[in-house]
CSV table of N, CA, C and O in Angstrom, one decimal:
chain,number,residue,atom,x,y,z
U,846,UNK,N,-2.2,-5.0,-15.8
U,846,UNK,CA,-1.2,-4.0,-15.7
U,846,UNK,C,-0.8,-3.8,-14.3
U,846,UNK,O,-1.7,-4.0,-13.4
U,847,UNK,N,0.4,-3.3,-14.0
U,847,UNK,CA,0.8,-3.0,-12.7
U,847,UNK,C,0.4,-1.6,-12.3
U,847,UNK,O,0.4,-0.7,-13.2
U,848,UNK,N,0.2,-1.4,-11.0
U,848,UNK,CA,-0.2,-0.1,-10.5
U,848,UNK,C,0.5,0.2,-9.2
U,848,UNK,O,0.7,-0.7,-8.4
U,849,UNK,N,0.9,1.5,-9.0
U,849,UNK,CA,1.5,1.9,-7.8
U,849,UNK,C,0.4,2.6,-7.0
U,849,UNK,O,-0.3,3.4,-7.4
U,850,UNK,N,0.3,2.1,-5.7
U,850,UNK,CA,-0.6,2.8,-4.7
U,850,UNK,C,0.3,3.4,-3.7
U,850,UNK,O,1.0,2.7,-2.9
U,851,UNK,N,0.4,4.7,-3.7
U,851,UNK,CA,1.3,5.5,-2.9
U,851,UNK,C,0.4,6.3,-1.9
U,851,UNK,O,-0.3,7.2,-2.3
U,852,UNK,N,0.6,5.9,-0.6
U,852,UNK,CA,-0.3,6.5,0.4
U,852,UNK,C,0.5,7.3,1.4
U,852,UNK,O,1.6,7.0,1.7
U,853,UNK,N,-0.1,8.4,1.8
U,853,UNK,CA,0.5,9.3,2.8
U,853,UNK,C,-0.3,9.2,4.1
U,853,UNK,O,-1.6,9.4,4.1
U,854,UNK,N,0.3,9.0,5.2
U,854,UNK,CA,-0.4,8.9,6.5
U,854,UNK,C,-0.8,10.3,7.1
U,854,UNK,O,-0.1,11.3,6.8
U,855,UNK,N,-1.9,10.3,7.8
U,855,UNK,CA,-2.3,11.5,8.6
U,855,UNK,C,-1.3,11.6,9.7
U,855,UNK,O,-0.8,10.6,10.3
U,856,UNK,N,-0.9,12.8,10.1
U,856,UNK,CA,-0.1,13.0,11.3
U,856,UNK,C,-0.8,12.4,12.5
U,856,UNK,O,-2.0,12.5,12.7
U,857,UNK,N,0.0,11.7,13.4
U,857,UNK,CA,-0.6,11.1,14.6
U,857,UNK,C,-1.5,9.9,14.4
U,857,UNK,O,-2.3,9.6,15.3
U,858,UNK,N,-1.3,9.2,13.3
U,858,UNK,CA,-2.2,8.1,13.0
U,858,UNK,C,-1.6,6.7,13.3
U,858,UNK,O,-2.1,5.7,13.0
U,859,UNK,N,-0.4,6.7,14.0
U,859,UNK,CA,0.3,5.4,14.3
U,859,UNK,C,-0.6,4.4,15.0
U,859,UNK,O,-0.7,3.2,14.7
U,860,UNK,N,-1.3,4.8,16.0
U,860,UNK,CA,-2.2,3.9,16.8
U,860,UNK,C,-3.3,3.3,15.9
U,860,UNK,O,-3.6,2.1,16.0
U,861,UNK,N,-3.9,4.1,15.1
U,861,UNK,CA,-4.9,3.6,14.1
U,861,UNK,C,-4.3,2.7,13.1
U,861,UNK,O,-4.9,1.7,12.8
U,862,UNK,N,-3.1,3.0,12.7
U,862,UNK,CA,-2.4,2.1,11.7
U,862,UNK,C,-2.2,0.7,12.4
U,862,UNK,O,-2.4,-0.3,11.7
U,863,UNK,N,-1.7,0.7,13.6
U,863,UNK,CA,-1.4,-0.6,14.2
U,863,UNK,C,-2.6,-1.4,14.5
U,863,UNK,O,-2.6,-2.6,14.3
U,864,UNK,N,-3.7,-0.7,14.8
U,864,UNK,CA,-5.0,-1.4,15.0
U,864,UNK,C,-5.6,-2.0,13.7
U,864,UNK,O,-6.1,-3.1,13.7
U,865,UNK,N,-5.4,-1.3,12.6
U,865,UNK,CA,-6.0,-1.8,11.3
U,865,UNK,C,-5.0,-2.7,10.6
U,865,UNK,O,-5.4,-3.3,9.6
U,866,UNK,N,-3.8,-2.8,11.1
U,866,UNK,CA,-2.7,-3.5,10.3
U,866,UNK,C,-3.1,-5.0,10.0
U,866,UNK,O,-2.9,-5.4,8.8
U,867,UNK,N,-3.6,-5.8,10.9
U,867,UNK,CA,-3.9,-7.2,10.6
U,867,UNK,C,-4.9,-7.3,9.3
U,867,UNK,O,-4.6,-8.1,8.4
U,868,UNK,N,-5.9,-6.5,9.3
U,868,UNK,CA,-6.8,-6.5,8.2
U,868,UNK,C,-6.2,-6.0,6.9
U,868,UNK,O,-6.4,-6.6,5.8
U,869,UNK,N,-5.3,-5.0,7.0
U,869,UNK,CA,-4.6,-4.5,5.9
U,869,UNK,C,-3.6,-5.6,5.3
U,869,UNK,O,-3.6,-5.8,4.1
U,870,UNK,N,-2.9,-6.3,6.2
U,870,UNK,CA,-2.0,-7.3,5.7
U,870,UNK,C,-2.7,-8.5,5.1
U,870,UNK,O,-2.3,-9.1,4.1
U,871,UNK,N,-3.9,-8.8,5.6
U,871,UNK,CA,-4.7,-9.9,5.1
U,871,UNK,C,-5.0,-9.7,3.6
U,871,UNK,O,-4.9,-10.6,2.8
U,872,UNK,N,-5.4,-8.4,3.3
U,872,UNK,CA,-5.7,-8.1,1.9
U,872,UNK,C,-4.4,-8.2,1.0
U,872,UNK,O,-4.5,-8.6,-0.2
U,873,UNK,N,-3.3,-7.8,1.5
U,873,UNK,CA,-2.0,-7.9,0.7
U,873,UNK,C,-1.7,-9.4,0.5
U,873,UNK,O,-1.2,-9.7,-0.5
U,874,UNK,N,-1.9,-10.2,1.6
U,874,UNK,CA,-1.6,-11.6,1.4
U,874,UNK,C,-2.4,-12.2,0.4
U,874,UNK,O,-2.0,-13.1,-0.4
U,875,UNK,N,-3.7,-11.8,0.2
U,875,UNK,CA,-4.5,-12.3,-0.8
U,875,UNK,C,-4.0,-12.0,-2.2
U,875,UNK,O,-4.0,-12.9,-3.1
U,876,UNK,N,-3.5,-10.8,-2.4
U,876,UNK,CA,-2.9,-10.4,-3.7
U,876,UNK,C,-1.7,-11.3,-3.9
U,876,UNK,O,-1.4,-11.7,-5.0
U,877,UNK,N,-0.9,-11.5,-2.9
U,877,UNK,CA,0.4,-12.3,-3.0
U,877,UNK,C,0.0,-13.7,-3.4
U,877,UNK,O,0.6,-14.3,-4.4
U,878,UNK,N,-1.0,-14.3,-2.8
U,878,UNK,CA,-1.4,-15.7,-3.1
U,878,UNK,C,-1.9,-15.8,-4.6
U,878,UNK,O,-1.8,-16.8,-5.2
U,879,UNK,N,-2.4,-14.7,-5.1
U,879,UNK,CA,-3.0,-14.7,-6.4
U,879,UNK,C,-1.8,-14.3,-7.5
U,879,UNK,O,-2.1,-14.3,-8.7
U,880,UNK,N,-0.6,-14.1,-7.0
U,880,UNK,CA,0.5,-13.8,-7.9
U,880,UNK,C,0.4,-12.3,-8.4
U,880,UNK,O,1.0,-12.0,-9.4
U,881,UNK,N,-0.3,-11.5,-7.7
U,881,UNK,CA,-0.6,-10.1,-8.2
U,881,UNK,C,0.2,-9.0,-7.4
U,881,UNK,O,0.0,-7.8,-7.7
U,882,UNK,N,1.0,-9.4,-6.4
U,882,UNK,CA,1.7,-8.4,-5.6
U,882,UNK,C,3.2,-8.4,-5.9
U,882,UNK,O,3.8,-9.5,-5.8
U,883,UNK,N,3.7,-7.3,-6.4
U,883,UNK,CA,5.1,-7.2,-6.7
U,883,UNK,C,5.9,-6.8,-5.4
U,883,UNK,O,6.9,-7.4,-5.1
U,884,UNK,N,5.4,-5.8,-4.7
U,884,UNK,CA,6.0,-5.4,-3.4
U,884,UNK,C,5.0,-4.6,-2.6
U,884,UNK,O,4.1,-4.0,-3.2
U,885,UNK,N,5.2,-4.5,-1.3
U,885,UNK,CA,4.4,-3.7,-0.5
U,885,UNK,C,5.1,-3.4,0.8
U,885,UNK,O,5.9,-4.3,1.3
U,886,UNK,N,4.9,-2.3,1.4
U,886,UNK,CA,5.5,-2.0,2.7
U,886,UNK,C,5.3,-0.6,3.1
U,886,UNK,O,4.9,0.3,2.3
U,887,UNK,N,5.5,-0.3,4.4
U,887,UNK,CA,5.4,1.0,4.9
U,887,UNK,C,6.6,1.9,4.7
U,887,UNK,O,7.7,1.3,4.4
U,888,UNK,N,6.4,3.2,4.8
U,888,UNK,CA,7.5,4.1,4.6
U,888,UNK,C,7.8,4.7,6.0
U,888,UNK,O,7.1,5.6,6.4
U,889,UNK,N,8.9,4.2,6.6
U,889,UNK,CA,9.2,4.8,8.0
U,889,UNK,C,9.5,6.3,8.0
U,889,UNK,O,10.1,6.8,7.0
U,890,UNK,N,9.1,6.9,9.0
U,890,UNK,CA,9.3,8.4,9.2
U,890,UNK,C,10.8,8.7,9.4
U,890,UNK,O,11.1,9.9,9.2
U,891,UNK,N,11.5,7.7,9.9
U,891,UNK,CA,13.0,8.0,10.2
U,891,UNK,C,13.7,6.8,9.5
U,891,UNK,O,13.1,5.8,9.1
U,892,UNK,N,15.0,7.0,9.4
U,892,UNK,CA,15.9,6.0,8.7
U,892,UNK,C,16.1,4.8,9.7
U,892,UNK,O,17.2,4.7,10.2
U,893,UNK,N,15.1,4.0,9.8
U,893,UNK,CA,15.2,2.8,10.7
U,893,UNK,C,14.2,1.8,10.3
U,893,UNK,O,13.1,2.1,9.9
U,894,UNK,N,14.6,0.5,10.5
U,894,UNK,CA,13.6,-0.6,10.2
U,894,UNK,C,12.4,-0.5,11.1
U,894,UNK,O,11.3,-0.7,10.6
U,895,UNK,N,12.6,-0.2,12.3
U,895,UNK,CA,11.5,0.0,13.3
U,895,UNK,C,11.6,1.4,13.8
U,895,UNK,O,12.4,1.8,14.6
U,896,UNK,N,10.7,2.3,13.2
U,896,UNK,CA,10.8,3.7,13.6
U,896,UNK,C,10.2,4.0,15.0
U,896,UNK,O,10.2,5.2,15.4
U,897,UNK,N,9.7,3.0,15.7
U,897,UNK,CA,9.1,3.3,17.0
U,897,UNK,C,8.1,4.3,17.0
U,897,UNK,O,7.2,4.4,16.1
U,898,UNK,N,8.1,5.2,18.0
U,898,UNK,CA,7.0,6.2,18.0
U,898,UNK,C,7.0,7.3,16.9
U,898,UNK,O,6.1,8.0,16.7
U,899,UNK,N,8.1,7.3,16.1
U,899,UNK,CA,8.2,8.2,15.0
U,899,UNK,C,7.1,7.8,13.9
U,899,UNK,O,6.7,8.6,13.2
U,900,UNK,N,6.8,6.5,13.9
U,900,UNK,CA,5.8,6.0,13.0
U,900,UNK,C,6.2,6.0,11.6
U,900,UNK,O,7.4,5.8,11.2
U,901,UNK,N,5.2,6.2,10.7
U,901,UNK,CA,5.4,6.0,9.3
U,901,UNK,C,4.8,7.2,8.5
U,901,UNK,O,3.9,7.9,9.0
U,902,UNK,N,5.4,7.4,7.4
U,902,UNK,CA,5.0,8.5,6.5
U,902,UNK,C,3.8,8.0,5.6
U,902,UNK,O,3.0,8.8,5.1
U,903,UNK,N,3.7,6.7,5.4
U,903,UNK,CA,2.7,6.2,4.5
U,903,UNK,C,3.1,4.8,4.0
U,903,UNK,O,3.9,4.1,4.7
U,904,UNK,N,2.6,4.4,2.9
U,904,UNK,CA,2.8,3.0,2.4
U,904,UNK,C,3.0,3.0,0.9
U,904,UNK,O,2.6,4.0,0.2
U,905,UNK,N,3.6,2.0,0.4
U,905,UNK,CA,3.8,1.8,-1.0
U,905,UNK,C,3.4,0.4,-1.4
U,905,UNK,O,3.8,-0.6,-0.7
U,906,UNK,N,2.5,0.2,-2.4
U,906,UNK,CA,2.1,-1.1,-2.9
U,906,UNK,C,2.2,-1.0,-4.4
U,906,UNK,O,1.8,-0.1,-5.0
U,907,UNK,N,2.8,-2.1,-5.0
U,907,UNK,CA,2.8,-2.3,-6.4
U,907,UNK,C,2.2,-3.6,-6.7
U,907,UNK,O,2.6,-4.6,-6.2
U,908,UNK,N,1.0,-3.5,-7.4
U,908,UNK,CA,0.2,-4.7,-7.6
U,908,UNK,C,-0.4,-4.7,-9.0
U,908,UNK,O,-0.5,-3.7,-9.6
U,909,UNK,N,-0.8,-5.9,-9.4
U,909,UNK,CA,-1.5,-6.0,-10.7
U,909,UNK,C,-3.0,-6.0,-10.6
U,909,UNK,O,-3.5,-6.7,-9.8
U,910,UNK,N,-3.6,-5.2,-11.5
U,910,UNK,CA,-5.1,-5.1,-11.5
U,910,UNK,C,-5.5,-5.1,-13.0
U,910,UNK,O,-4.7,-4.8,-13.9
U,911,UNK,N,-6.7,-5.4,-13.3
U,911,UNK,CA,-7.2,-5.4,-14.6
U,911,UNK,C,-7.3,-3.9,-15.2
U,911,UNK,O,-7.3,-3.8,-16.4
U,912,UNK,N,-7.5,-3.0,-14.3
U,912,UNK,CA,-7.6,-1.6,-14.8
U,912,UNK,C,-7.3,-0.6,-13.7
U,912,UNK,O,-7.2,-1.0,-12.5
U,913,UNK,N,-7.1,0.6,-14.1
U,913,UNK,CA,-6.9,1.7,-13.1
U,913,UNK,C,-8.1,1.8,-12.1
U,913,UNK,O,-7.9,2.0,-10.9
U,914,UNK,N,-9.3,1.7,-12.7
U,914,UNK,CA,-10.5,1.8,-11.8
U,914,UNK,C,-10.5,0.7,-10.8
U,914,UNK,O,-10.8,0.9,-9.6
U,915,UNK,N,-10.1,-0.6,-11.2
U,915,UNK,CA,-10.0,-1.7,-10.2
U,915,UNK,C,-9.0,-1.4,-9.2
U,915,UNK,O,-9.2,-1.7,-8.0
U,916,UNK,N,-7.8,-0.9,-9.6
U,916,UNK,CA,-6.8,-0.6,-8.6
U,916,UNK,C,-7.3,0.5,-7.6
U,916,UNK,O,-7.0,0.4,-6.4
U,917,UNK,N,-7.9,1.5,-8.1
U,917,UNK,CA,-8.5,2.6,-7.2
U,917,UNK,C,-9.5,2.0,-6.3
U,917,UNK,O,-9.6,2.4,-5.1
U,918,UNK,N,-10.4,1.1,-6.8
U,918,UNK,CA,-11.4,0.5,-5.9
U,918,UNK,C,-10.8,-0.3,-4.8
U,918,UNK,O,-11.2,-0.2,-3.7
U,919,UNK,N,-9.7,-1.0,-5.2
U,919,UNK,CA,-9.0,-1.9,-4.2
U,919,UNK,C,-8.4,-0.9,-3.1
U,919,UNK,O,-8.5,-1.2,-1.9
U,920,UNK,N,-7.7,0.1,-3.6
U,920,UNK,CA,-7.1,1.1,-2.6
U,920,UNK,C,-8.1,1.7,-1.8
U,920,UNK,O,-7.9,1.9,-0.6
U,921,UNK,N,-9.3,2.1,-2.3
U,921,UNK,CA,-10.3,2.8,-1.5
U,921,UNK,C,-10.9,1.9,-0.4
U,921,UNK,O,-11.4,2.4,0.6
U,922,UNK,N,-10.8,0.6,-0.6
U,922,UNK,CA,-11.4,-0.4,0.3
U,922,UNK,C,-10.4,-0.8,1.4
U,922,UNK,O,-10.7,-1.7,2.2
U,923,UNK,N,-9.2,-0.2,1.4
U,923,UNK,CA,-8.1,-0.6,2.3
U,923,UNK,C,-8.6,-0.2,3.8
U,923,UNK,O,-9.1,0.8,4.0
U,924,UNK,N,-8.4,-1.1,4.7
U,924,UNK,CA,-8.7,-0.9,6.1
U,924,UNK,C,-8.0,0.4,6.7
U,924,UNK,O,-8.6,1.0,7.6
U,925,UNK,N,-6.9,0.7,6.2
U,925,UNK,CA,-6.2,2.0,6.6
U,925,UNK,C,-7.0,3.2,6.2
U,925,UNK,O,-7.1,4.2,6.9
U,926,UNK,N,-7.7,3.1,5.1
U,926,UNK,CA,-8.6,4.2,4.6
U,926,UNK,C,-9.8,4.3,5.6
U,926,UNK,O,-10.1,5.4,6.1
U,927,UNK,N,-10.4,3.2,5.9
U,927,UNK,CA,-11.5,3.2,6.8
U,927,UNK,C,-11.2,3.7,8.2
U,927,UNK,O,-12.0,4.3,8.9
U,928,UNK,N,-9.9,3.4,8.6
U,928,UNK,CA,-9.5,3.7,10.0
U,928,UNK,C,-9.0,5.2,10.0
U,928,UNK,O,-8.6,5.6,11.1
U,929,UNK,N,-8.9,5.9,8.9
U,929,UNK,CA,-8.5,7.2,8.9
U,929,UNK,C,-7.0,7.4,9.0
U,929,UNK,O,-6.5,8.4,9.3
U,930,UNK,N,-6.2,6.3,8.6
U,930,UNK,CA,-4.8,6.4,8.7
U,930,UNK,C,-4.2,7.3,7.6
U,930,UNK,O,-3.3,8.1,7.8
U,931,UNK,N,-4.8,7.1,6.4
U,931,UNK,CA,-4.2,7.8,5.2
U,931,UNK,C,-4.8,9.2,5.0
U,931,UNK,O,-6.0,9.4,5.1
U,932,UNK,N,-3.9,10.1,4.8
U,932,UNK,CA,-4.3,11.5,4.4
U,932,UNK,C,-4.6,11.6,2.9
U,932,UNK,O,-5.5,12.3,2.5
U,933,UNK,N,-3.9,10.8,2.2
U,933,UNK,CA,-4.1,10.8,0.7
U,933,UNK,C,-3.6,9.5,0.1
U,933,UNK,O,-2.7,8.8,0.7
U,934,UNK,N,-4.2,9.1,-1.0
U,934,UNK,CA,-3.8,7.9,-1.7
U,934,UNK,C,-3.8,8.2,-3.2
U,934,UNK,O,-4.7,8.7,-3.7
U,935,UNK,N,-2.6,7.9,-3.8
U,935,UNK,CA,-2.5,8.2,-5.3
U,935,UNK,C,-2.3,6.8,-5.9
U,935,UNK,O,-1.5,6.0,-5.5
U,936,UNK,N,-3.0,6.6,-7.0
U,936,UNK,CA,-2.9,5.3,-7.7
U,936,UNK,C,-2.6,5.7,-9.2
U,936,UNK,O,-3.3,6.4,-9.8
U,937,UNK,N,-1.5,5.1,-9.7
U,937,UNK,CA,-1.0,5.4,-11.0
U,937,UNK,C,-0.5,4.1,-11.7
U,937,UNK,O,-0.1,3.2,-11.0
U,938,UNK,N,-0.6,4.0,-13.0
U,938,UNK,CA,-0.1,2.9,-13.7
U,938,UNK,C,1.4,2.8,-13.5
U,938,UNK,O,2.1,3.8,-13.3
U,939,UNK,N,1.9,1.6,-13.6
U,939,UNK,CA,3.4,1.3,-13.5
U,939,UNK,C,3.8,0.3,-14.5
U,939,UNK,O,3.2,-0.7,-14.7
U,940,UNK,N,4.9,0.7,-15.3
U,940,UNK,CA,5.4,-0.2,-16.3
U,940,UNK,C,6.6,-0.9,-15.7
U,940,UNK,O,7.7,-0.3,-15.5
U,941,UNK,N,6.5,-2.2,-15.4
U,941,UNK,CA,7.6,-3.0,-14.9
U,941,UNK,C,8.6,-3.3,-15.9
U,941,UNK,O,8.2,-3.9,-17.0
U,942,UNK,N,9.8,-2.9,-15.7
U,942,UNK,CA,10.9,-3.2,-16.6
U,942,UNK,C,11.9,-4.2,-16.0
U,942,UNK,O,12.2,-5.2,-16.7
U,943,UNK,N,12.3,-4.0,-14.8
U,943,UNK,CA,13.2,-4.9,-14.1
U,943,UNK,C,12.8,-5.1,-12.7
U,943,UNK,O,12.3,-4.2,-12.1
U,944,UNK,N,13.0,-6.2,-12.1
U,944,UNK,CA,13.5,-7.5,-12.7
U,944,UNK,C,12.4,-8.1,-13.6
U,944,UNK,O,11.2,-7.8,-13.3
U,945,UNK,N,12.8,-8.8,-14.5
U,945,UNK,CA,11.9,-9.5,-15.5
U,945,UNK,C,11.3,-10.7,-14.8
U,945,UNK,O,11.9,-11.4,-14.1
């Protein structure tokens, strides 16, 4: 089943985010190679592709896991969590309808 991982950044966490980004992206690339990643990306704090020092509000990942528990375990092991980037992480089931 698909799951949404919706994360909110801590205020002032941009430098920690940038430092942990390579390890974070490596995990996403593994999901992509396994055909389990629908989409992923940061949520800019301003209406711009590159928000610069304004940074990000958080991240959104939609990926396939065997269970909600597996999705939560994957999210809990994110390098952004370990680096203190995220203030909160919500994991919920997602029913993909379109595109097919």
